Short mmCIF file of N, CA and C and ligand atoms in Angstrom, two decimals:
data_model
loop_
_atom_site.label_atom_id
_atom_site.label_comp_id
_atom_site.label_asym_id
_atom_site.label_seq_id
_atom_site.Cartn_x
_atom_site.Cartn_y
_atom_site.Cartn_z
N UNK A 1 0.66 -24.95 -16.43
CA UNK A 1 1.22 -25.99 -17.29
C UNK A 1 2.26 -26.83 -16.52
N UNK A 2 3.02 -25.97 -15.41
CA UNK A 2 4.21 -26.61 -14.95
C UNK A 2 3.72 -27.86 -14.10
N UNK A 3 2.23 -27.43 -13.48
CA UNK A 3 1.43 -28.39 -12.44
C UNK A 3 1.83 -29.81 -13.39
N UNK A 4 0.76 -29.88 -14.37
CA UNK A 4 -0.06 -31.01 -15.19
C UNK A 4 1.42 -31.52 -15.74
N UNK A 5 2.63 -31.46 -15.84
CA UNK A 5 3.42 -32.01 -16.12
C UNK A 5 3.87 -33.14 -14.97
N UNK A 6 4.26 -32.30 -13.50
CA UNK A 6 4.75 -32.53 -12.71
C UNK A 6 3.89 -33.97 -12.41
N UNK A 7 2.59 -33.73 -12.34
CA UNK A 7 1.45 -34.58 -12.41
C UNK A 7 1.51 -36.22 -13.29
N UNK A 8 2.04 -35.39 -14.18
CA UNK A 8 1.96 -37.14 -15.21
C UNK A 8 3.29 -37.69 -14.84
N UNK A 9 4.34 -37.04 -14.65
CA UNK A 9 5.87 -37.46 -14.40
C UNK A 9 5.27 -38.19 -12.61
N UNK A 10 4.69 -37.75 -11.86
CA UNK A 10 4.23 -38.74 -10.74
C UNK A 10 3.69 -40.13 -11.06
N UNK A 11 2.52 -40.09 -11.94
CA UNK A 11 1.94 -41.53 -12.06
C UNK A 11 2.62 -41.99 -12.82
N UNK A 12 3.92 -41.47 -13.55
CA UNK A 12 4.30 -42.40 -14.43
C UNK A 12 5.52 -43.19 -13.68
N UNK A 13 5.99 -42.05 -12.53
CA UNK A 13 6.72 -43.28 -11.62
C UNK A 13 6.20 -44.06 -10.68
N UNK A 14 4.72 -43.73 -10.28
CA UNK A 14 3.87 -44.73 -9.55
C UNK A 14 3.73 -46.23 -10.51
N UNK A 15 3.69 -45.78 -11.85
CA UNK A 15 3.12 -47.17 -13.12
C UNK A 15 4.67 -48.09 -12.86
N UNK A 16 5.81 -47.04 -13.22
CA UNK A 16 6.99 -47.73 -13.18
C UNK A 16 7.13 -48.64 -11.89
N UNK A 17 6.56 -48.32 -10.45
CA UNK A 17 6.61 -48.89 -9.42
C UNK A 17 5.50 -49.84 -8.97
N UNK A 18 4.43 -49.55 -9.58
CA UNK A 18 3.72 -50.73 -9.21
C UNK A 18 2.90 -51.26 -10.48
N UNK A 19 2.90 -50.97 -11.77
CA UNK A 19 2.64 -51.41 -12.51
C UNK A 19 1.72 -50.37 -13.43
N UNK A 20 0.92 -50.62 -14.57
CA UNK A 20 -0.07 -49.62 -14.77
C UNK A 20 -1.22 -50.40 -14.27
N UNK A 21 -2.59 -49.13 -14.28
CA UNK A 21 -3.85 -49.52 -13.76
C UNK A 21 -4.34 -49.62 -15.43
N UNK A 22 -4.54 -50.71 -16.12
CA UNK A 22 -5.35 -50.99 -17.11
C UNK A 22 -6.96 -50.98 -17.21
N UNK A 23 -7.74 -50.21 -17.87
CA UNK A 23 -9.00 -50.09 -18.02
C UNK A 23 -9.15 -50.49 -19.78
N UNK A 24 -10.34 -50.86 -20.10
CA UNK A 24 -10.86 -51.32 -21.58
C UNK A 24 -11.66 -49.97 -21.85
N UNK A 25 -10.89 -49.44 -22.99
CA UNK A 25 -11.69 -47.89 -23.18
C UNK A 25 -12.44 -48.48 -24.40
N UNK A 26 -12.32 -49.48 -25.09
CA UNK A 26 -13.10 -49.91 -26.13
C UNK A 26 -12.77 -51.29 -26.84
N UNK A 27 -14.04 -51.61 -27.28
CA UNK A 27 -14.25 -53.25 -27.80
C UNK A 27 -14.25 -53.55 -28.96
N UNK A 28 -13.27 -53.72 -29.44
CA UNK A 28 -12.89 -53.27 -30.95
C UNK A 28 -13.74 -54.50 -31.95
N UNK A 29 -13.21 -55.52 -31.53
CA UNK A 29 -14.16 -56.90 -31.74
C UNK A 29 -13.93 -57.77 -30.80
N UNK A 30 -14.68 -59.26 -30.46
CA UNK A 30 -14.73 -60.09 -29.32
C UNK A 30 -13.13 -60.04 -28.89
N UNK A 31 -12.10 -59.95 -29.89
CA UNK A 31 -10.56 -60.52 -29.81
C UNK A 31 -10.08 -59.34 -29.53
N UNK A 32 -10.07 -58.46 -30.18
CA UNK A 32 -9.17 -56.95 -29.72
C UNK A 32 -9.99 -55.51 -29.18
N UNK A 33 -9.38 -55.14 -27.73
CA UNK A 33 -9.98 -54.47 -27.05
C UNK A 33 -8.83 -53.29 -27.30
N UNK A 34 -8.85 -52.00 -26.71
CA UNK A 34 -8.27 -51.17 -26.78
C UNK A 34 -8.21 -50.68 -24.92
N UNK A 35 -7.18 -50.50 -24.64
CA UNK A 35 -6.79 -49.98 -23.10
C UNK A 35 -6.70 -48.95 -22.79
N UNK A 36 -6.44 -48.23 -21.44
CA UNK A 36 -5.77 -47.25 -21.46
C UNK A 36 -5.51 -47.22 -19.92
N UNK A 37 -4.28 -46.80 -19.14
CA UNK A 37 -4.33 -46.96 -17.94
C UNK A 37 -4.47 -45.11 -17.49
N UNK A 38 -5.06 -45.92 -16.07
CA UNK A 38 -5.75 -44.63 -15.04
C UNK A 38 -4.76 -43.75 -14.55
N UNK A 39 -3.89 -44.03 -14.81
CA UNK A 39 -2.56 -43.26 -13.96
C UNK A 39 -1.72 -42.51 -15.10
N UNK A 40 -1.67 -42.55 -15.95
CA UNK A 40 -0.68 -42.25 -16.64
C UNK A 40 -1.17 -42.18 -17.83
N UNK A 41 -2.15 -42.55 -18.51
CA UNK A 41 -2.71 -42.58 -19.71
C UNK A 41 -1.81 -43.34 -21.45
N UNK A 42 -1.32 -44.74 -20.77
CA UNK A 42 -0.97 -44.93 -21.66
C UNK A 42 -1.85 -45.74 -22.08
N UNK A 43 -1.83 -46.08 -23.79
CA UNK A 43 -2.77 -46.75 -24.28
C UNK A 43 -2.14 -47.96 -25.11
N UNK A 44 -2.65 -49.19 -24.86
CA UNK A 44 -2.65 -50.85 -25.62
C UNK A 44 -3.71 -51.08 -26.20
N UNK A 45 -3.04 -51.91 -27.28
CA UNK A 45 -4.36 -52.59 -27.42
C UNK A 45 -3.72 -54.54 -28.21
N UNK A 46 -4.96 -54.80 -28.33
CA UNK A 46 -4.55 -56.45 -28.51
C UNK A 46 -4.16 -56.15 -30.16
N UNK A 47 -3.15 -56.93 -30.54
CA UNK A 47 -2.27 -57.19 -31.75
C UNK A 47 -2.74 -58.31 -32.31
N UNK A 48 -2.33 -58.79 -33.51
CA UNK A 48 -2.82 -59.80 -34.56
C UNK A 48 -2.53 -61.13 -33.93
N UNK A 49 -1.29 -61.75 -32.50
CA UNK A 49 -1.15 -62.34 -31.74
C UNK A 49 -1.75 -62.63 -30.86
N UNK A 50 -2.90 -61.54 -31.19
CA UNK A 50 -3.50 -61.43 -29.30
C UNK A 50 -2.59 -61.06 -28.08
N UNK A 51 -1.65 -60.46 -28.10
CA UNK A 51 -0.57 -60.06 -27.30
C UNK A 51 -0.85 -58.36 -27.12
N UNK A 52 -0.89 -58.02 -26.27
CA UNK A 52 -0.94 -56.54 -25.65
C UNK A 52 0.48 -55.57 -26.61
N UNK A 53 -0.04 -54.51 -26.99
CA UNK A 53 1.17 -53.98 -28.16
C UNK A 53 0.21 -52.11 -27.62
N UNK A 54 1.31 -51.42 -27.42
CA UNK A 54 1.14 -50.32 -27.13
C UNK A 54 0.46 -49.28 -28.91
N UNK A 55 -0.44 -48.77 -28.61
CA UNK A 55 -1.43 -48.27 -29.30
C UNK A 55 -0.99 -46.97 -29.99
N UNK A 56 0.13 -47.29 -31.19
CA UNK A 56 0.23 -46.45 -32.11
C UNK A 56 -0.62 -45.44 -33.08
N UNK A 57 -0.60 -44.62 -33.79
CA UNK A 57 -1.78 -44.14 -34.76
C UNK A 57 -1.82 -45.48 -35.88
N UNK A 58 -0.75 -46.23 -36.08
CA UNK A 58 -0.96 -47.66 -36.99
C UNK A 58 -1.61 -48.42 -36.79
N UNK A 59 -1.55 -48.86 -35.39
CA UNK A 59 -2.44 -49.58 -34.53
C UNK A 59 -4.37 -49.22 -34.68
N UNK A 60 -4.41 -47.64 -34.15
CA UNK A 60 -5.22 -46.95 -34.20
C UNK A 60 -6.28 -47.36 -35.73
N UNK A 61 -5.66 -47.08 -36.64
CA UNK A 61 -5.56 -47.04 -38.35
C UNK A 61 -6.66 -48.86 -38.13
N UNK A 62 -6.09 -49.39 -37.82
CA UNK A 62 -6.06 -51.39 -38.27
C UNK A 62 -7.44 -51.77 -37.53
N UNK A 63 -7.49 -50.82 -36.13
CA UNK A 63 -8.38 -50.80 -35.15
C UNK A 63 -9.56 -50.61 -35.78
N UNK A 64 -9.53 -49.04 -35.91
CA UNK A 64 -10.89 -48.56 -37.07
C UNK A 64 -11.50 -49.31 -38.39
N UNK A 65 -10.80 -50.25 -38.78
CA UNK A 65 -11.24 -50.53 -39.95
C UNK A 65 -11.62 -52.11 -39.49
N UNK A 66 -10.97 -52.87 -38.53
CA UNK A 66 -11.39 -54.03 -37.54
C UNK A 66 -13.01 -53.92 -37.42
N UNK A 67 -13.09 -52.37 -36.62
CA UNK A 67 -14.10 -52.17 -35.97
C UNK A 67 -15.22 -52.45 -36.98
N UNK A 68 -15.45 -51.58 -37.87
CA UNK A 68 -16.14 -51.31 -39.04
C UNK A 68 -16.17 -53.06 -39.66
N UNK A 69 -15.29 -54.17 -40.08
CA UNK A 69 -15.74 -55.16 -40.27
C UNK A 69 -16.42 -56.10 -39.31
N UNK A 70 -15.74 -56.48 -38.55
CA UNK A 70 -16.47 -56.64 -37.22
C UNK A 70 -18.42 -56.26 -37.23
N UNK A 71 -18.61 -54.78 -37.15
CA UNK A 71 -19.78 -54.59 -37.13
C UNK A 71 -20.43 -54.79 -38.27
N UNK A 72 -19.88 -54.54 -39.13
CA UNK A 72 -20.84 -54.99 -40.16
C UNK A 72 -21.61 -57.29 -40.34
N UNK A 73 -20.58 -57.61 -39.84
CA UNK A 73 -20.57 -58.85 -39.67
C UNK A 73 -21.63 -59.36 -39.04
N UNK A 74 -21.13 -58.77 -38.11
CA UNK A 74 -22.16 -59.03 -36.68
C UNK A 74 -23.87 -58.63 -37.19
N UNK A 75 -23.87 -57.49 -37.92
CA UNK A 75 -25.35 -57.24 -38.39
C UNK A 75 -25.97 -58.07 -39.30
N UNK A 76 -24.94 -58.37 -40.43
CA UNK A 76 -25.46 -59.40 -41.58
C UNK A 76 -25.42 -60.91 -40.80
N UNK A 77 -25.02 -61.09 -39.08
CA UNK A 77 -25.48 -62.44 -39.00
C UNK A 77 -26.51 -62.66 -38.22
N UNK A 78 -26.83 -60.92 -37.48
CA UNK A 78 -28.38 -61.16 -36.81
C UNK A 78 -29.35 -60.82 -37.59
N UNK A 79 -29.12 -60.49 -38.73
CA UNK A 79 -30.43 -60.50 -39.89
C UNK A 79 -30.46 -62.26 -40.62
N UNK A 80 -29.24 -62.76 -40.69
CA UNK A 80 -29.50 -64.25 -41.01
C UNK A 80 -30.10 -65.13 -40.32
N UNK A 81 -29.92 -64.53 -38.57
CA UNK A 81 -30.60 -65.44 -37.92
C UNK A 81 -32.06 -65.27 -37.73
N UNK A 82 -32.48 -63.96 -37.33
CA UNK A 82 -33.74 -63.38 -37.61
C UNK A 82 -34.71 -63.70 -38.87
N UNK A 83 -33.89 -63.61 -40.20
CA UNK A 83 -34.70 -64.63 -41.08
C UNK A 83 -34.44 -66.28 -40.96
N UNK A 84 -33.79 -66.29 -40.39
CA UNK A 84 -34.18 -68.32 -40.82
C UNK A 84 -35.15 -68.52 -39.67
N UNK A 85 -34.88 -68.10 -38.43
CA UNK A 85 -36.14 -68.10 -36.90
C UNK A 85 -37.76 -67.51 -37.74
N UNK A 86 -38.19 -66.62 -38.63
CA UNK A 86 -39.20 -66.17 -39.30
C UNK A 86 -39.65 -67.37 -40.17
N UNK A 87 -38.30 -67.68 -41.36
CA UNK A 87 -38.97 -68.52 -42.34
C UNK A 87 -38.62 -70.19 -41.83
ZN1 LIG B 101 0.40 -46.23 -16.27
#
C-alpha cells in the first residue's frame, strides 16, 4: 500500500510540474466530453460553459442523464432521416 501511494504523490508532482496528461475517457455528447489524466488520474469534464470543471459525483449525476438525452436524440433523428430518404 505504502508503494501505490508514494506512486500517485510522484505524478502528482510531475502534473504540478509540467502540467496534466489529458485523455477523453468518454463522449458524453458532441459538447461535453469527460477526461481523465495519465499521470495522476484526475478527472474533468466540460461544464454548461463549455469550460473544463473538475468531475465531481454532481458533475458525474448531470453527465449520465446528458448522456441518456443526447442518445436518445440522436436515434429519434436517424429514424427521421431514414424515413423521409424511404418515403
Ligand atoms: Zn495529472
Amino acid at each position: 500500500m505504502k508503494n501505490s501511494t508514494n506512486a500517485s504523490a510522484t505524478s502528482k508532482f510531475y502534473c504540478d510540474l509540467f502540467g496534466h496528461n489529458y485523455e477523453i475517457t468518454k463522449k458524453v455528447t458532441s459538447h461535453v466530453k469527460e477526461y481523465t489524466c495519465k499521470c495522476c488520474k484526475r478527472q474533468l469534464t466540460t461544464n454548461s460553459n463549455g469550460k473544463l470543471t473538475e468531475l465531481t459525483p454532481k458533475f458525474q449525476e448531470i453527465n449520465t442523464i446528458l448522456e441518456k438525452i443526447y442518445t436518445r436524440r440522436m436515434m429519434r433523428l436517424k429514424k427521421k432521416t431514414l424515413s423521409s430518404s424511404i418515403y
